[in-house]
PDB file of C-alpha atoms and ligand atoms in Angstrom:
ATOM      1  CA  MET A   1      -0.500  19.469   0.646  1.00 94.00           C
ATOM      2  CA  ASN A   2       0.539  16.393  -1.342  1.00 98.00           C
ATOM      3  CA  ILE A   3       2.770  13.950   0.002  1.00 98.00           C
ATOM      4  CA  ILE A   4       4.114  10.400  -1.048  1.00 98.00           C
ATOM      5  CA  LEU A   5       4.048   7.331   1.296  1.00 98.00           C
ATOM      6  CA  LEU A   6       7.286   5.097  -0.064  1.00 98.00           C
ATOM      7  CA  GLY A   7       7.964   1.866   1.821  1.00 98.00           C
ATOM      8  CA  PRO A   8       8.159  -2.082   0.639  1.00 97.00           C
ATOM      9  CA  PRO A   9       5.204  -4.105  -0.063  1.00 97.00           C
ATOM     10  CA  GLY A  10       3.104  -4.465   3.179  1.00 97.00           C
ATOM     11  CA  ALA A  11       5.469  -1.448   4.903  1.00 98.00           C
ATOM     12  CA  GLY A  12       1.949   0.192   6.092  1.00 98.00           C
ATOM     13  CA  LYS A  13       1.251   2.658   3.258  1.00 98.00           C
ATOM     14  CA  GLY A  14      -2.346   1.765   2.853  1.00 97.00           C
ATOM     15  CA  THR A  15      -3.272   1.745   6.348  1.00 97.00           C
ATOM     16  CA  GLN A  16      -1.577   5.076   7.155  1.00 98.00           C
ATOM     17  CA  ALA A  17      -2.918   6.396   4.008  1.00 98.00           C
ATOM     18  CA  GLN A  18      -6.593   5.111   4.928  1.00 96.00           C
ATOM     19  CA  ARG A  19      -6.163   7.002   8.300  1.00 96.00           C
ATOM     20  CA  LEU A  20      -4.967  10.416   6.437  1.00 97.00           C
ATOM     21  CA  VAL A  21      -8.068  10.243   4.620  1.00 97.00           C
ATOM     22  CA  ALA A  22     -10.295   9.739   7.835  1.00 95.00           C
ATOM     23  CA  ALA A  23      -8.515  12.526  10.006  1.00 94.00           C
ATOM     24  CA  LEU A  24      -7.403  15.288   7.489  1.00 94.00           C
ATOM     25  CA  GLY A  25      -9.872  14.628   4.378  1.00 93.00           C
ATOM     26  CA  MET A  26      -7.003  14.056   2.269  1.00 96.00           C
ATOM     27  CA  VAL A  27      -7.451  11.651  -0.899  1.00 98.00           C
ATOM     28  CA  GLN A  28      -5.743   8.398  -1.557  1.00 98.00           C
ATOM     29  CA  LEU A  29      -4.383   7.643  -4.853  1.00 98.00           C
ATOM     30  CA  SER A  30      -3.253   3.853  -4.746  1.00 98.00           C
ATOM     31  CA  THR A  31      -1.878   2.809  -8.313  1.00 98.00           C
ATOM     32  CA  GLY A  32      -2.344  -0.859  -6.729  1.00 97.00           C
ATOM     33  CA  ASP A  33      -5.801  -0.035  -6.147  1.00 96.00           C
ATOM     34  CA  MET A  34      -6.462   1.353  -9.203  1.00 98.00           C
ATOM     35  CA  LEU A  35      -4.830  -1.266 -11.234  1.00 98.00           C
ATOM     36  CA  ARG A  36      -6.925  -3.957  -9.419  1.00 96.00           C
ATOM     37  CA  ALA A  37     -10.125  -1.934 -10.115  1.00 96.00           C
ATOM     38  CA  ALA A  38      -9.149  -1.937 -13.892  1.00 97.00           C
ATOM     39  CA  VAL A  39      -8.179  -5.913 -13.703  1.00 97.00           C
ATOM     40  CA  LYS A  40     -11.580  -6.634 -12.063  1.00 95.00           C
ATOM     41  CA  ALA A  41     -13.537  -4.162 -15.004  1.00 98.00           C
ATOM     42  CA  GLY A  42     -11.722  -5.860 -17.367  1.00 98.00           C
ATOM     43  CA  THR A  43     -10.433  -2.433 -19.065  1.00 97.00           C
ATOM     44  CA  PRO A  44      -7.834  -2.215 -21.740  1.00 95.00           C
ATOM     45  CA  VAL A  45      -5.412  -1.143 -18.844  1.00 95.00           C
ATOM     46  CA  GLY A  46      -6.273  -4.446 -16.738  1.00 96.00           C
ATOM     47  CA  LEU A  47      -6.062  -6.625 -19.354  1.00 96.00           C
ATOM     48  CA  LYS A  48      -2.398  -5.389 -19.808  1.00 95.00           C
ATOM     49  CA  ALA A  49      -1.454  -5.213 -16.118  1.00 97.00           C
ATOM     50  CA  LYS A  50      -2.965  -8.594 -14.839  1.00 97.00           C
ATOM     51  CA  ALA A  51      -0.501 -11.282 -16.039  1.00 96.00           C
ATOM     52  CA  VAL A  52       2.630  -8.823 -14.672  1.00 97.00           C
ATOM     53  CA  MET A  53       0.970  -7.903 -11.344  1.00 97.00           C
ATOM     54  CA  ASP A  54       0.379 -11.808 -10.645  1.00 96.00           C
ATOM     55  CA  ALA A  55       4.167 -12.185 -11.286  1.00 96.00           C
ATOM     56  CA  GLY A  56       4.889  -9.408  -8.797  1.00 97.00           C
ATOM     57  CA  GLU A  57       6.495  -7.382 -11.471  1.00 98.00           C
ATOM     58  CA  LEU A  58       5.866  -3.711 -12.217  1.00 98.00           C
ATOM     59  CA  VAL A  59       3.622  -2.458 -14.993  1.00 98.00           C
ATOM     60  CA  SER A  60       4.808  -0.213 -17.275  1.00 98.00           C
ATOM     61  CA  ASP A  61       5.418   3.364 -15.937  1.00 98.00           C
ATOM     62  CA  GLU A  62       3.401   4.675 -19.190  1.00 98.00           C
ATOM     63  CA  ILE A  63       0.105   2.969 -17.812  1.00 97.00           C
ATOM     64  CA  VAL A  64       0.578   3.816 -13.915  1.00 98.00           C
ATOM     65  CA  SER A  65       1.796   7.766 -14.941  1.00 98.00           C
ATOM     66  CA  GLY A  66      -1.305   7.746 -17.369  1.00 97.00           C
ATOM     67  CA  ILE A  67      -3.720   6.879 -14.230  1.00 97.00           C
ATOM     68  CA  ILE A  68      -2.035   9.060 -11.666  1.00 98.00           C
ATOM     69  CA  GLY A  69      -2.651  12.046 -14.155  1.00 98.00           C
ATOM     70  CA  GLU A  70      -6.362  10.851 -14.941  1.00 97.00           C
ATOM     71  CA  ALA A  71      -6.819  10.406 -11.364  1.00 98.00           C
ATOM     72  CA  LEU A  72      -5.406  13.885 -10.467  1.00 98.00           C
ATOM     73  CA  ASP A  73      -7.925  15.537 -13.231  1.00 97.00           C
ATOM     74  CA  GLN A  74     -10.870  14.247 -11.019  1.00 97.00           C
ATOM     75  CA  LEU A  75      -9.495  16.125  -8.022  1.00 97.00           C
ATOM     76  CA  ALA A  76     -10.633  19.684  -6.818  1.00 95.00           C
ATOM     77  CA  PRO A  77      -7.145  21.734  -7.163  1.00 92.00           C
ATOM     78  CA  ASP A  78      -7.163  22.267  -3.176  1.00 93.00           C
ATOM     79  CA  VAL A  79      -7.671  18.872  -2.040  1.00 96.00           C
ATOM     80  CA  GLY A  80      -4.229  17.416  -0.599  1.00 97.00           C
ATOM     81  CA  VAL A  81      -3.144  13.607  -2.145  1.00 98.00           C
ATOM     82  CA  ILE A  82      -1.332  11.161  -0.486  1.00 98.00           C
ATOM     83  CA  PHE A  83       0.439   8.747  -2.991  1.00 98.00           C
ATOM     84  CA  ASP A  84       0.359   5.299  -2.046  1.00 98.00           C
ATOM     85  CA  GLY A  85       2.495   3.148  -4.134  1.00 98.00           C
ATOM     86  CA  TYR A  86       3.713   5.582  -6.710  1.00 98.00           C
ATOM     87  CA  PRO A  87       6.131   6.416  -7.796  1.00 98.00           C
ATOM     88  CA  ARG A  88       8.027   3.334  -7.907  1.00 98.00           C
ATOM     89  CA  THR A  89      10.860   4.452 -10.388  1.00 98.00           C
ATOM     90  CA  ALA A  90      12.885   6.582 -11.728  1.00 98.00           C
ATOM     91  CA  ALA A  91      10.837   7.617 -14.859  1.00 98.00           C
ATOM     92  CA  GLN A  92       7.497   7.745 -12.378  1.00 98.00           C
ATOM     93  CA  ALA A  93       9.054   9.944 -10.054  1.00 98.00           C
ATOM     94  CA  GLU A  94      10.137  12.203 -12.810  1.00 98.00           C
ATOM     95  CA  SER A  95       6.325  12.165 -14.617  1.00 98.00           C
ATOM     96  CA  LEU A  96       4.904  13.065 -10.898  1.00 98.00           C
ATOM     97  CA  ASP A  97       7.148  16.114 -11.060  1.00 98.00           C
ATOM     98  CA  ALA A  98       5.813  16.939 -14.284  1.00 98.00           C
ATOM     99  CA  LEU A  99       2.125  15.727 -13.392  1.00 98.00           C
ATOM    100  CA  LEU A 100       2.176  18.147 -10.410  1.00 98.00           C
ATOM    101  CA  GLY A 101       3.518  21.118 -11.963  1.00 97.00           C
ATOM    102  CA  ALA A 102       1.128  21.359 -14.789  1.00 97.00           C
ATOM    103  CA  ARG A 103      -1.725  21.248 -12.457  1.00 96.00           C
ATOM    104  CA  ASN A 104       0.383  23.826  -9.703  1.00 96.00           C
ATOM    105  CA  ARG A 105       0.465  21.489  -6.913  1.00 97.00           C
ATOM    106  CA  GLN A 106       3.577  20.877  -5.234  1.00 96.00           C
ATOM    107  CA  LEU A 107       5.103  17.595  -3.058  1.00 98.00           C
ATOM    108  CA  ASP A 108       5.314  18.801   0.380  1.00 97.00           C
ATOM    109  CA  HIS A 109       6.938  15.521   2.104  1.00 98.00           C
ATOM    110  CA  VAL A 110       7.867  11.933   1.041  1.00 98.00           C
ATOM    111  CA  ILE A 111       7.336   9.713   4.240  1.00 98.00           C
ATOM    112  CA  GLU A 112       9.671   6.596   4.143  1.00 98.00           C
ATOM    113  CA  LEU A 113       8.005   3.993   6.216  1.00 98.00           C
ATOM    114  CA  ALA A 114      11.528   1.746   7.583  1.00 97.00           C
ATOM    115  CA  VAL A 115      10.527  -1.559   8.243  1.00 96.00           C
ATOM    116  CA  ASP A 116      12.340  -4.751   8.489  1.00 94.00           C
ATOM    117  CA  GLU A 117      12.217  -7.304   5.436  1.00 88.00           C
ATOM    118  CA  ASP A 118      11.657 -10.230   7.525  1.00 87.00           C
ATOM    119  CA  ALA A 119       8.192  -8.877   8.793  1.00 92.00           C
ATOM    120  CA  LEU A 120       7.020  -8.412   5.563  1.00 94.00           C
ATOM    121  CA  VAL A 121       6.335 -11.452   4.238  1.00 94.00           C
ATOM    122  CA  ASP A 122       4.474 -12.245   7.810  1.00 94.00           C
ATOM    123  CA  ARG A 123       2.241  -8.776   7.064  1.00 96.00           C
ATOM    124  CA  ILE A 124       1.688  -9.340   3.702  1.00 96.00           C
ATOM    125  CA  THR A 125       0.210 -13.255   3.791  1.00 95.00           C
ATOM    126  CA  GLY A 126      -1.777 -12.146   6.878  1.00 96.00           C
ATOM    127  CA  ARG A 127      -3.320  -9.485   5.090  1.00 97.00           C
ATOM    128  CA  PHE A 128      -7.114  -9.187   4.147  1.00 98.00           C
ATOM    129  CA  THR A 129      -9.530  -6.085   3.615  1.00 97.00           C
ATOM    130  CA  CYS A 130     -13.237  -5.545   3.413  1.00 98.00           C
ATOM    131  CA  ALA A 131     -14.718  -6.253   0.301  1.00 96.00           C
ATOM    132  CA  SER A 132     -17.444  -3.242   0.453  1.00 97.00           C
ATOM    133  CA  CYS A 133     -15.321  -0.602   1.939  1.00 95.00           C
ATOM    134  CA  GLY A 134     -11.693  -1.433   1.210  1.00 94.00           C
ATOM    135  CA  GLU A 135     -10.876  -1.282   5.159  1.00 96.00           C
ATOM    136  CA  GLY A 136      -7.449  -3.174   5.496  1.00 96.00           C
ATOM    137  CA  TYR A 137      -7.020  -5.782   8.307  1.00 97.00           C
ATOM    138  CA  HIS A 138      -4.474  -8.287   9.670  1.00 97.00           C
ATOM    139  CA  ASP A 139      -4.877 -12.035  10.465  1.00 97.00           C
ATOM    140  CA  ARG A 140      -3.241 -10.901  13.700  1.00 96.00           C
ATOM    141  CA  TYR A 141      -1.889  -7.075  14.027  1.00 96.00           C
ATOM    142  CA  LYS A 142      -5.215  -5.569  13.038  1.00 96.00           C
ATOM    143  CA  THR A 143      -8.472  -7.685  13.535  1.00 97.00           C
ATOM    144  CA  PRO A 144     -11.931  -6.727  13.178  1.00 98.00           C
ATOM    145  CA  LYS A 145     -13.660  -5.362  16.830  1.00 98.00           C
ATOM    146  CA  VAL A 146     -16.111  -8.530  16.097  1.00 98.00           C
ATOM    147  CA  GLU A 147     -14.884 -11.190  14.116  1.00 97.00           C
ATOM    148  CA  GLY A 148     -16.307 -11.368  10.478  1.00 97.00           C
ATOM    149  CA  VAL A 149     -17.745  -7.856  10.615  1.00 98.00           C
ATOM    150  CA  CYS A 150     -16.468  -4.951   9.044  1.00 98.00           C
ATOM    151  CA  ASP A 151     -15.263  -1.938  11.851  1.00 97.00           C
ATOM    152  CA  ARG A 152     -16.214   0.496   9.326  1.00 96.00           C
ATOM    153  CA  CYS A 153     -19.022  -0.375   7.142  1.00 98.00           C
ATOM    154  CA  GLY A 154     -20.653  -3.656   8.970  1.00 98.00           C
ATOM    155  CA  SER A 155     -20.036  -6.187   5.838  1.00 98.00           C
ATOM    156  CA  THR A 156     -19.376  -9.460   6.387  1.00 98.00           C
ATOM    157  CA  GLU A 157     -17.546  -9.795   3.388  1.00 98.00           C
ATOM    158  CA  PHE A 158     -13.744  -9.850   3.113  1.00 98.00           C
ATOM    159  CA  LYS A 159     -11.264 -10.675   0.356  1.00 97.00           C
ATOM    160  CA  ARG A 160      -7.691 -11.434  -0.022  1.00 97.00           C
ATOM    161  CA  ARG A 161      -5.325 -10.291  -2.641  1.00 95.00           C
ATOM    162  CA  PRO A 162      -4.205 -13.102  -5.426  1.00 93.00           C
ATOM    163  CA  ASP A 163      -0.714 -11.770  -5.257  1.00 95.00           C
ATOM    164  CA  ASP A 164      -0.196 -11.828  -1.682  1.00 96.00           C
ATOM    165  CA  ASN A 165       1.507 -15.411  -1.141  1.00 93.00           C
ATOM    166  CA  GLU A 166       5.026 -15.457  -0.216  1.00 91.00           C
ATOM    167  CA  GLU A 167       6.756 -16.316  -3.291  1.00 92.00           C
ATOM    168  CA  THR A 168       4.954 -13.221  -5.316  1.00 95.00           C
ATOM    169  CA  VAL A 169       5.877 -11.157  -2.199  1.00 94.00           C
ATOM    170  CA  ARG A 170       9.773 -12.212  -2.736  1.00 93.00           C
ATOM    171  CA  THR A 171       9.785 -10.728  -6.225  1.00 96.00           C
ATOM    172  CA  ARG A 172       8.045  -7.635  -5.036  1.00 96.00           C
ATOM    173  CA  MET A 173      10.531  -6.709  -2.852  1.00 96.00           C
ATOM    174  CA  ALA A 174      13.466  -7.687  -5.131  1.00 96.00           C
ATOM    175  CA  GLU A 175      11.358  -4.882  -7.360  1.00 97.00           C
ATOM    176  CA  TYR A 176      11.051  -2.315  -4.309  1.00 97.00           C
ATOM    177  CA  ARG A 177      15.066  -2.836  -3.869  1.00 97.00           C
ATOM    178  CA  ALA A 178      15.882  -2.873  -7.419  1.00 98.00           C
ATOM    179  CA  LYS A 179      13.992   0.079  -8.943  1.00 98.00           C
ATOM    180  CA  THR A 180      11.859   2.136  -5.928  1.00 98.00           C
ATOM    181  CA  ALA A 181      14.543   2.484  -3.327  1.00 97.00           C
ATOM    182  CA  PRO A 182      17.152   4.054  -5.566  1.00 97.00           C
ATOM    183  CA  ILE A 183      14.437   7.147  -6.133  1.00 98.00           C
ATOM    184  CA  LEU A 184      14.745   8.100  -2.615  1.00 98.00           C
ATOM    185  CA  PRO A 185      18.001  10.525  -3.307  1.00 97.00           C
ATOM    186  CA  ILE A 186      16.116  12.399  -5.786  1.00 97.00           C
ATOM    187  CA  TYR A 187      13.867  13.833  -2.727  1.00 98.00           C
ATOM    188  CA  GLU A 188      16.595  14.123  -0.239  1.00 98.00           C
ATOM    189  CA  GLU A 189      18.155  16.214  -1.994  1.00 98.00           C
ATOM    190  CA  ARG A 190      14.988  18.630  -2.117  1.00 97.00           C
ATOM    191  CA  ASN A 191      14.864  17.946   1.769  1.00 98.00           C
ATOM    192  CA  ILE A 192      11.698  16.607   2.133  1.00 98.00           C
ATOM    193  CA  VAL A 193      12.261  12.947   3.070  1.00 98.00           C
ATOM    194  CA  SER A 194      11.206  12.116   6.656  1.00 98.00           C
ATOM    195  CA  ARG A 195      11.751   8.640   7.684  1.00 98.00           C
ATOM    196  CA  VAL A 196       9.188   7.231  10.217  1.00 98.00           C
ATOM    197  CA  ASP A 197       9.712   3.607  12.211  1.00 98.00           C
ATOM    198  CA  GLY A 198       7.238   1.342  10.038  1.00 98.00           C
ATOM    199  CA  MET A 199       7.403  -1.471  12.842  1.00 97.00           C
ATOM    200  CA  ALA A 200       6.114   0.603  15.694  1.00 97.00           C
ATOM    201  CA  ASP A 201       2.301   0.051  15.966  1.00 97.00           C
ATOM    202  CA  ILE A 202      -0.136   1.484  13.896  1.00 97.00           C
ATOM    203  CA  ASP A 203      -1.103   4.262  16.039  1.00 97.00           C
ATOM    204  CA  GLU A 204       2.209   5.075  16.779  1.00 98.00           C
ATOM    205  CA  VAL A 205       3.353   5.138  13.249  1.00 98.00           C
ATOM    206  CA  SER A 206       0.427   7.525  12.574  1.00 97.00           C
ATOM    207  CA  ASN A 207       1.062   9.860  15.121  1.00 97.00           C
ATOM    208  CA  ALA A 208       4.699   9.871  13.781  1.00 98.00           C
ATOM    209  CA  ILE A 209       3.352  11.014  10.164  1.00 98.00           C
ATOM    210  CA  VAL A 210       0.801  13.521  11.453  1.00 97.00           C
ATOM    211  CA  THR A 211       3.386  15.348  13.613  1.00 97.00           C
ATOM    212  CA  ILE A 212       5.432  15.636  10.593  1.00 97.00           C
ATOM    213  CA  LEU A 213       2.954  16.856   8.461  1.00 96.00           C
ATOM    214  CA  ASP A 214       1.957  19.531  11.058  1.00 92.00           C
ATOM    215  CA  ARG A 215       5.486  20.804  11.133  1.00 82.00           C
TER     216      ARG A 215
HETATM  217  P1  ADP B   1       1.325  -1.438   1.861  1.00 66.00           P
HETATM  218  O1  ADP B   1       0.147  -0.602   1.804  1.00 66.00           O
HETATM  219  O2  ADP B   1       2.423  -1.168   2.257  1.00 66.00           O
HETATM  220  O3  ADP B   1       1.305  -2.570   0.934  1.00 66.00           O
HETATM  221  P2  ADP B   1      -0.889  -2.312   4.272  1.00 66.00           P
HETATM  222  O4  ADP B   1      -0.868  -0.929   4.746  1.00 66.00           O
HETATM  223  O5  ADP B   1      -1.554  -2.956   3.443  1.00 66.00           O
HETATM  224  O6  ADP B   1       0.874  -2.316   3.616  1.00 66.00           O
HETATM  225  O7  ADP B   1      -0.264  -3.281   5.357  1.00 66.00           O
HETATM  226  C1  ADP B   1       0.215  -4.882   5.394  1.00 66.00           C
HETATM  227  C2  ADP B   1      -0.529  -5.633   6.356  1.00 66.00           C
HETATM  228  O8  ADP B   1      -0.241  -5.236   7.530  1.00 66.00           O
HETATM  229  C3  ADP B   1      -1.902  -5.148   6.667  1.00 66.00           C
HETATM  230  O9  ADP B   1      -2.482  -6.292   6.886  1.00 66.00           O
HETATM  231  C4  ADP B   1      -1.615  -4.307   7.561  1.00 66.00           C
HETATM  232  O10 ADP B   1      -3.292  -4.455   8.860  1.00 66.00           O
HETATM  233  C5  ADP B   1      -0.823  -4.691   8.575  1.00 66.00           C
HETATM  234  N1  ADP B   1      -0.239  -3.668   9.249  1.00 66.00           N
HETATM  235  C6  ADP B   1       0.253  -2.162   8.485  1.00 66.00           C
HETATM  236  N2  ADP B   1       0.666  -1.287   9.573  1.00 66.00           N
HETATM  237  C7  ADP B   1       1.402  -2.238  10.384  1.00 66.00           C
HETATM  238  C8  ADP B   1       1.864  -2.184  11.827  1.00 66.00           C
HETATM  239  N3  ADP B   1       2.292  -0.666  12.026  1.00 66.00           N
HETATM  240  N4  ADP B   1       2.119  -2.971  12.741  1.00 66.00           N
HETATM  241  C9  ADP B   1       1.493  -4.366  12.071  1.00 66.00           C
HETATM  242  N5  ADP B   1       1.332  -4.385  11.569  1.00 66.00           N
HETATM  243  C10 ADP B   1       0.750  -3.329  10.434  1.00 66.00           C
HETATM  244  P1  AMP B   2       0.380  -2.566  -4.185  1.00 66.00           P
HETATM  245  O1  AMP B   2      -0.936  -2.557  -4.360  1.00 66.00           O
HETATM  246  O2  AMP B   2       0.806  -1.171  -4.010  1.00 66.00           O
HETATM  247  O3  AMP B   2       1.059  -3.419  -3.509  1.00 66.00           O
HETATM  248  O4  AMP B   2       0.815  -3.115  -5.773  1.00 66.00           O
HETATM  249  C1  AMP B   2       0.419  -4.080  -6.378  1.00 66.00           C
HETATM  250  C2  AMP B   2       0.945  -4.515  -7.861  1.00 66.00           C
HETATM  251  O5  AMP B   2       0.403  -3.192  -8.821  1.00 66.00           O
HETATM  252  C3  AMP B   2       2.313  -4.100  -7.698  1.00 66.00           C
HETATM  253  O6  AMP B   2       3.428  -5.648  -7.687  1.00 66.00           O
HETATM  254  C4  AMP B   2       2.720  -3.521  -9.198  1.00 66.00           C
HETATM  255  O7  AMP B   2       2.497  -4.812 -10.411  1.00 66.00           O
HETATM  256  C5  AMP B   2       1.522  -3.014 -10.030  1.00 66.00           C
HETATM  257  N1  AMP B   2       1.473  -1.289  -9.398  1.00 66.00           N
HETATM  258  C6  AMP B   2       1.300  -0.846  -8.574  1.00 66.00           C
HETATM  259  N2  AMP B   2       1.364   0.240  -8.446  1.00 66.00           N
HETATM  260  C7  AMP B   2       2.484   0.559  -9.375  1.00 66.00           C
HETATM  261  C8  AMP B   2       3.639   1.554  -9.796  1.00 66.00           C
HETATM  262  N3  AMP B   2       3.389   2.722  -9.661  1.00 66.00           N
HETATM  263  N4  AMP B   2       4.454   0.729 -11.269  1.00 66.00           N
HETATM  264  C9  AMP B   2       4.249  -0.029 -11.493  1.00 66.00           C
HETATM  265  N5  AMP B   2       3.617  -1.001 -10.820  1.00 66.00           N
HETATM  266  C10 AMP B   2       2.613  -0.682  -9.981  1.00 66.00           C
END
């Protein structure tokens, strides 16, 4: 099964992808995570992407579709994929069709996480992750069970993203509205879009997604 989690920054894509990975053994392909790893490693892709990401704008279609193609090639053919943060433009949606087709994969579901824009700044400015395993947290909505200790791996190191500030979030939301939301009709025409209330509790959102995937 191959699915896309679609929604604006802070909608809960990464949170839900991590849960699907744990529950169903699928693999999460997050272009944001892969780009941040490239920036950290100082690769040519990372060097090109850094300033664009810091500004909250979109990295080029060629770069992100390139890294998705490379990531798909690392996977066993029968493992299910969750696309998180990709595709974000019509050109990327077209590339994804070609990348999947060339690997005998098909897109089964596009899950749209519907959220209130007003809540997103709050979600994003409160976001932090475990520096060791990447588990996602929030200052108020998802705190570690023991303060300062990661639930999943026990690490005491956490980090925040440099682009998770109010100004950049506004640009990222504008990019979503202008370039990403318009790709939904491509998938609606194929009857593979399901809309989930992303404002519900994290557990409720997970249950709604699993119900859709079980159909
Ligand atoms: P995305 O990957 O779509 O940018 P995240 O999954 O990182 O979004 O979620 C953004 C922030 O909001 C995180 O700090 C996360 O813990 C929190 N969050 C995610 N889903 C919910 C939810 N349903 N209710 C409240 N907070 C949530
Ligand atoms: P994310 O982790 O999904 O919030 O992405 C963080 C940043 O990485 C975005 O603001 C973009 O600059 C860049 N990025 C991630 N995925 C893509 C994509 N599919 N297309 C273009 N830019 C992307």
